[in-house]
PDB file of N, CA and C in Angstrom:
ATOM      1  N   MET A   1      12.951 -10.721 -19.962  1.00  0.00           N
ATOM      2  CA  MET A   1      12.058 -11.819 -19.637  1.00  0.00           C
ATOM      3  C   MET A   1      12.284 -12.192 -18.180  1.00  0.00           C
ATOM      4  N   SER A   2      11.215 -12.383 -17.428  1.00  0.00           N
ATOM      5  CA  SER A   2      11.339 -12.704 -16.008  1.00  0.00           C
ATOM      6  C   SER A   2      11.449 -14.209 -15.805  1.00  0.00           C
ATOM      7  N   LYS A   3      12.170 -14.573 -14.771  1.00  0.00           N
ATOM      8  CA  LYS A   3      12.305 -15.980 -14.409  1.00  0.00           C
ATOM      9  C   LYS A   3      11.140 -16.359 -13.509  1.00  0.00           C
ATOM     10  N   MET A   4      10.776 -17.613 -13.510  1.00  0.00           N
ATOM     11  CA  MET A   4       9.671 -18.085 -12.682  1.00  0.00           C
ATOM     12  C   MET A   4      10.217 -18.997 -11.592  1.00  0.00           C
ATOM     13  N   ASN A   5       9.628 -18.918 -10.392  1.00  0.00           N
ATOM     14  CA  ASN A   5      10.024 -19.833  -9.329  1.00  0.00           C
ATOM     15  C   ASN A   5       9.041 -20.999  -9.267  1.00  0.00           C
ATOM     16  N   ASN A   6       9.224 -21.893  -8.325  1.00  0.00           N
ATOM     17  CA  ASN A   6       8.385 -23.093  -8.227  1.00  0.00           C
ATOM     18  C   ASN A   6       6.929 -22.779  -7.906  1.00  0.00           C
ATOM     19  N   ASN A   7       6.667 -21.627  -7.278  1.00  0.00           N
ATOM     20  CA  ASN A   7       5.300 -21.264  -6.897  1.00  0.00           C
ATOM     21  C   ASN A   7       4.557 -20.537  -8.014  1.00  0.00           C
ATOM     22  N   GLY A   8       5.187 -20.353  -9.158  1.00  0.00           N
ATOM     23  CA  GLY A   8       4.536 -19.667 -10.260  1.00  0.00           C
ATOM     24  C   GLY A   8       4.759 -18.167 -10.263  1.00  0.00           C
ATOM     25  N   GLY A   9       5.437 -17.610  -9.250  1.00  0.00           N
ATOM     26  CA  GLY A   9       5.718 -16.180  -9.195  1.00  0.00           C
ATOM     27  C   GLY A   9       7.041 -15.858  -9.859  1.00  0.00           C
ATOM     28  N   SER A  10       7.299 -14.590 -10.083  1.00  0.00           N
ATOM     29  CA  SER A  10       8.553 -14.194 -10.707  1.00  0.00           C
ATOM     30  C   SER A  10       9.642 -14.046  -9.653  1.00  0.00           C
ATOM     31  N   VAL A  11      10.884 -14.160 -10.078  1.00  0.00           N
ATOM     32  CA  VAL A  11      12.033 -14.032  -9.194  1.00  0.00           C
ATOM     33  C   VAL A  11      12.728 -12.718  -9.525  1.00  0.00           C
ATOM     34  N   ALA A  12      12.893 -11.850  -8.514  1.00  0.00           N
ATOM     35  CA  ALA A  12      13.534 -10.558  -8.722  1.00  0.00           C
ATOM     36  C   ALA A  12      15.041 -10.732  -8.839  1.00  0.00           C
ATOM     37  N   PRO A  13      15.704  -9.892  -9.644  1.00  0.00           N
ATOM     38  CA  PRO A  13      17.164  -9.952  -9.726  1.00  0.00           C
ATOM     39  C   PRO A  13      17.801  -9.594  -8.385  1.00  0.00           C
ATOM     40  N   LYS A  14      19.046  -9.986  -8.172  1.00  0.00           N
ATOM     41  CA  LYS A  14      19.744  -9.733  -6.910  1.00  0.00           C
ATOM     42  C   LYS A  14      19.910  -8.243  -6.641  1.00  0.00           C
ATOM     43  N   GLU A  15      19.890  -7.406  -7.688  1.00  0.00           N
ATOM     44  CA  GLU A  15      20.087  -5.966  -7.522  1.00  0.00           C
ATOM     45  C   GLU A  15      18.902  -5.300  -6.833  1.00  0.00           C
ATOM     46  N   ARG A  16      17.754  -5.930  -6.819  1.00  0.00           N
ATOM     47  CA  ARG A  16      16.568  -5.349  -6.188  1.00  0.00           C
ATOM     48  C   ARG A  16      16.570  -5.613  -4.690  1.00  0.00           C
ATOM     49  N   ILE A  17      15.881  -4.749  -3.966  1.00  0.00           N
ATOM     50  CA  ILE A  17      15.761  -4.897  -2.521  1.00  0.00           C
ATOM     51  C   ILE A  17      14.653  -5.900  -2.226  1.00  0.00           C
ATOM     52  N   SER A  18      14.950  -6.849  -1.374  1.00  0.00           N
ATOM     53  CA  SER A  18      13.971  -7.862  -0.995  1.00  0.00           C
ATOM     54  C   SER A  18      13.783  -7.793   0.513  1.00  0.00           C
ATOM     55  N   VAL A  19      12.552  -7.507   0.950  1.00  0.00           N
ATOM     56  CA  VAL A  19      12.237  -7.422   2.370  1.00  0.00           C
ATOM     57  C   VAL A  19      11.480  -8.689   2.743  1.00  0.00           C
ATOM     58  N   ARG A  20      12.049  -9.475   3.655  1.00  0.00           N
ATOM     59  CA  ARG A  20      11.435 -10.734   4.042  1.00  0.00           C
ATOM     60  C   ARG A  20      11.069 -10.694   5.520  1.00  0.00           C
ATOM     61  N   TYR A  21       9.966 -11.336   5.853  1.00  0.00           N
ATOM     62  CA  TYR A  21       9.448 -11.392   7.214  1.00  0.00           C
ATOM     63  C   TYR A  21       9.125 -12.846   7.522  1.00  0.00           C
ATOM     64  N   THR A  22       9.629 -13.342   8.658  1.00  0.00           N
ATOM     65  CA  THR A  22       9.393 -14.730   9.038  1.00  0.00           C
ATOM     66  C   THR A  22       8.616 -14.772  10.350  1.00  0.00           C
ATOM     67  N   PRO A  23       7.282 -14.802  10.284  1.00  0.00           N
ATOM     68  CA  PRO A  23       6.484 -14.897  11.506  1.00  0.00           C
ATOM     69  C   PRO A  23       6.381 -16.348  11.970  1.00  0.00           C
ATOM     70  N   LYS A  24       6.205 -16.521  13.266  1.00  0.00           N
ATOM     71  CA  LYS A  24       5.986 -17.847  13.831  1.00  0.00           C
ATOM     72  C   LYS A  24       4.600 -17.848  14.454  1.00  0.00           C
ATOM     73  N   VAL A  25       3.676 -18.558  13.836  1.00  0.00           N
ATOM     74  CA  VAL A  25       2.306 -18.642  14.324  1.00  0.00           C
ATOM     75  C   VAL A  25       2.018 -20.095  14.671  1.00  0.00           C
ATOM     76  N   ASP A  26       1.639 -20.326  15.908  1.00  0.00           N
ATOM     77  CA  ASP A  26       1.347 -21.684  16.390  1.00  0.00           C
ATOM     78  C   ASP A  26       2.520 -22.631  16.176  1.00  0.00           C
ATOM     79  N   GLY A  27       3.748 -22.120  16.338  1.00  0.00           N
ATOM     80  CA  GLY A  27       4.936 -22.951  16.205  1.00  0.00           C
ATOM     81  C   GLY A  27       5.369 -23.219  14.774  1.00  0.00           C
ATOM     82  N   VAL A  28       4.655 -22.664  13.795  1.00  0.00           N
ATOM     83  CA  VAL A  28       4.992 -22.878  12.386  1.00  0.00           C
ATOM     84  C   VAL A  28       5.540 -21.576  11.815  1.00  0.00           C
ATOM     85  N   ALA A  29       6.737 -21.643  11.221  1.00  0.00           N
ATOM     86  CA  ALA A  29       7.353 -20.460  10.627  1.00  0.00           C
ATOM     87  C   ALA A  29       6.979 -20.377   9.152  1.00  0.00           C
ATOM     88  N   ALA A  30       6.653 -19.182   8.709  1.00  0.00           N
ATOM     89  CA  ALA A  30       6.335 -18.945   7.301  1.00  0.00           C
ATOM     90  C   ALA A  30       7.233 -17.824   6.800  1.00  0.00           C
ATOM     91  N   ASP A  31       7.749 -17.966   5.599  1.00  0.00           N
ATOM     92  CA  ASP A  31       8.622 -16.954   5.011  1.00  0.00           C
ATOM     93  C   ASP A  31       7.791 -16.111   4.045  1.00  0.00           C
ATOM     94  N   ILE A  32       7.612 -14.835   4.381  1.00  0.00           N
ATOM     95  CA  ILE A  32       6.770 -13.944   3.587  1.00  0.00           C
ATOM     96  C   ILE A  32       7.632 -12.814   3.038  1.00  0.00           C
ATOM     97  N   GLU A  33       7.509 -12.540   1.739  1.00  0.00           N
ATOM     98  CA  GLU A  33       8.218 -11.416   1.134  1.00  0.00           C
ATOM     99  C   GLU A  33       7.282 -10.218   1.107  1.00  0.00           C
ATOM    100  N   LEU A  34       7.732  -9.109   1.707  1.00  0.00           N
ATOM    101  CA  LEU A  34       6.917  -7.902   1.796  1.00  0.00           C
ATOM    102  C   LEU A  34       7.254  -6.965   0.642  1.00  0.00           C
ATOM    103  N   PRO A  35       6.275  -6.245   0.116  1.00  0.00           N
ATOM    104  CA  PRO A  35       6.558  -5.293  -0.959  1.00  0.00           C
ATOM    105  C   PRO A  35       7.258  -4.060  -0.401  1.00  0.00           C
ATOM    106  N   LEU A  36       8.142  -3.480  -1.191  1.00  0.00           N
ATOM    107  CA  LEU A  36       8.819  -2.241  -0.815  1.00  0.00           C
ATOM    108  C   LEU A  36       8.134  -1.114  -1.576  1.00  0.00           C
ATOM    109  N   ASN A  37       7.408  -0.273  -0.865  1.00  0.00           N
ATOM    110  CA  ASN A  37       6.699   0.850  -1.473  1.00  0.00           C
ATOM    111  C   ASN A  37       7.329   2.144  -0.986  1.00  0.00           C
ATOM    112  N   LEU A  38       7.752   2.985  -1.916  1.00  0.00           N
ATOM    113  CA  LEU A  38       8.363   4.267  -1.586  1.00  0.00           C
ATOM    114  C   LEU A  38       7.560   5.387  -2.239  1.00  0.00           C
ATOM    115  N   LEU A  39       7.387   6.480  -1.516  1.00  0.00           N
ATOM    116  CA  LEU A  39       6.784   7.683  -2.071  1.00  0.00           C
ATOM    117  C   LEU A  39       7.805   8.793  -1.897  1.00  0.00           C
ATOM    118  N   ILE A  40       8.298   9.310  -2.999  1.00  0.00           N
ATOM    119  CA  ILE A  40       9.311  10.358  -2.962  1.00  0.00           C
ATOM    120  C   ILE A  40       8.672  11.629  -3.494  1.00  0.00           C
ATOM    121  N   THR A  41       8.718  12.681  -2.674  1.00  0.00           N
ATOM    122  CA  THR A  41       8.147  13.957  -3.084  1.00  0.00           C
ATOM    123  C   THR A  41       9.218  15.027  -3.009  1.00  0.00           C
ATOM    124  N   GLY A  42       9.045  16.071  -3.768  1.00  0.00           N
ATOM    125  CA  GLY A  42      10.001  17.166  -3.721  1.00  0.00           C
ATOM    126  C   GLY A  42       9.657  18.233  -4.745  1.00  0.00           C
ATOM    127  N   ASN A  43      10.288  19.379  -4.613  1.00  0.00           N
ATOM    128  CA  ASN A  43      10.130  20.475  -5.555  1.00  0.00           C
ATOM    129  C   ASN A  43      11.186  20.293  -6.637  1.00  0.00           C
ATOM    130  N   LEU A  44      10.762  19.865  -7.807  1.00  0.00           N
ATOM    131  CA  LEU A  44      11.695  19.615  -8.899  1.00  0.00           C
ATOM    132  C   LEU A  44      11.653  20.713  -9.952  1.00  0.00           C
ATOM    133  N   LYS A  45      11.012  21.847  -9.613  1.00  0.00           N
ATOM    134  CA  LYS A  45      10.908  22.952 -10.558  1.00  0.00           C
ATOM    135  C   LYS A  45      12.211  23.743 -10.661  1.00  0.00           C
ATOM    136  N   GLY A  46      13.035  23.695  -9.638  1.00  0.00           N
ATOM    137  CA  GLY A  46      14.287  24.439  -9.659  1.00  0.00           C
ATOM    138  C   GLY A  46      14.141  25.877  -9.214  1.00  0.00           C
ATOM    139  N   LYS A  47      12.961  26.267  -8.760  1.00  0.00           N
ATOM    140  CA  LYS A  47      12.734  27.621  -8.253  1.00  0.00           C
ATOM    141  C   LYS A  47      11.735  27.529  -7.110  1.00  0.00           C
ATOM    142  N   PRO A  48      11.703  28.523  -6.224  1.00  0.00           N
ATOM    143  CA  PRO A  48      10.771  28.480  -5.094  1.00  0.00           C
ATOM    144  C   PRO A  48       9.321  28.441  -5.567  1.00  0.00           C
ATOM    145  N   ASP A  49       8.499  27.731  -4.840  1.00  0.00           N
ATOM    146  CA  ASP A  49       7.077  27.619  -5.149  1.00  0.00           C
ATOM    147  C   ASP A  49       6.300  28.069  -3.918  1.00  0.00           C
ATOM    148  N   ASN A  50       5.563  29.164  -4.046  1.00  0.00           N
ATOM    149  CA  ASN A  50       4.825  29.725  -2.917  1.00  0.00           C
ATOM    150  C   ASN A  50       3.375  29.255  -2.872  1.00  0.00           C
ATOM    151  N   THR A  51       3.046  28.189  -3.563  1.00  0.00           N
ATOM    152  CA  THR A  51       1.691  27.650  -3.550  1.00  0.00           C
ATOM    153  C   THR A  51       1.371  27.130  -2.157  1.00  0.00           C
ATOM    154  N   PRO A  52       0.253  27.591  -1.552  1.00  0.00           N
ATOM    155  CA  PRO A  52      -0.082  27.108  -0.203  1.00  0.00           C
ATOM    156  C   PRO A  52      -0.483  25.631  -0.229  1.00  0.00           C
ATOM    157  N   LEU A  53      -0.087  24.930   0.803  1.00  0.00           N
ATOM    158  CA  LEU A  53      -0.439  23.525   0.944  1.00  0.00           C
ATOM    159  C   LEU A  53      -1.666  23.430   1.831  1.00  0.00           C
ATOM    160  N   ASP A  54      -2.795  23.084   1.263  1.00  0.00           N
ATOM    161  CA  ASP A  54      -4.052  23.000   2.024  1.00  0.00           C
ATOM    162  C   ASP A  54      -4.371  21.580   2.338  1.00  0.00           C
TER     163      ASP A  54
END
């Protein structure tokens, strides 16, 4: 079950990576949490693959 914060969003556990960005626009600082998106690719077949990449 996820915990909720004061803004109605969920709170991630401490084990997760949290990327935060604090921009200053017109003298006002805002704390923004950025999503962490990863794309991991690789040959997981365990043998060479000679399929051409087009």
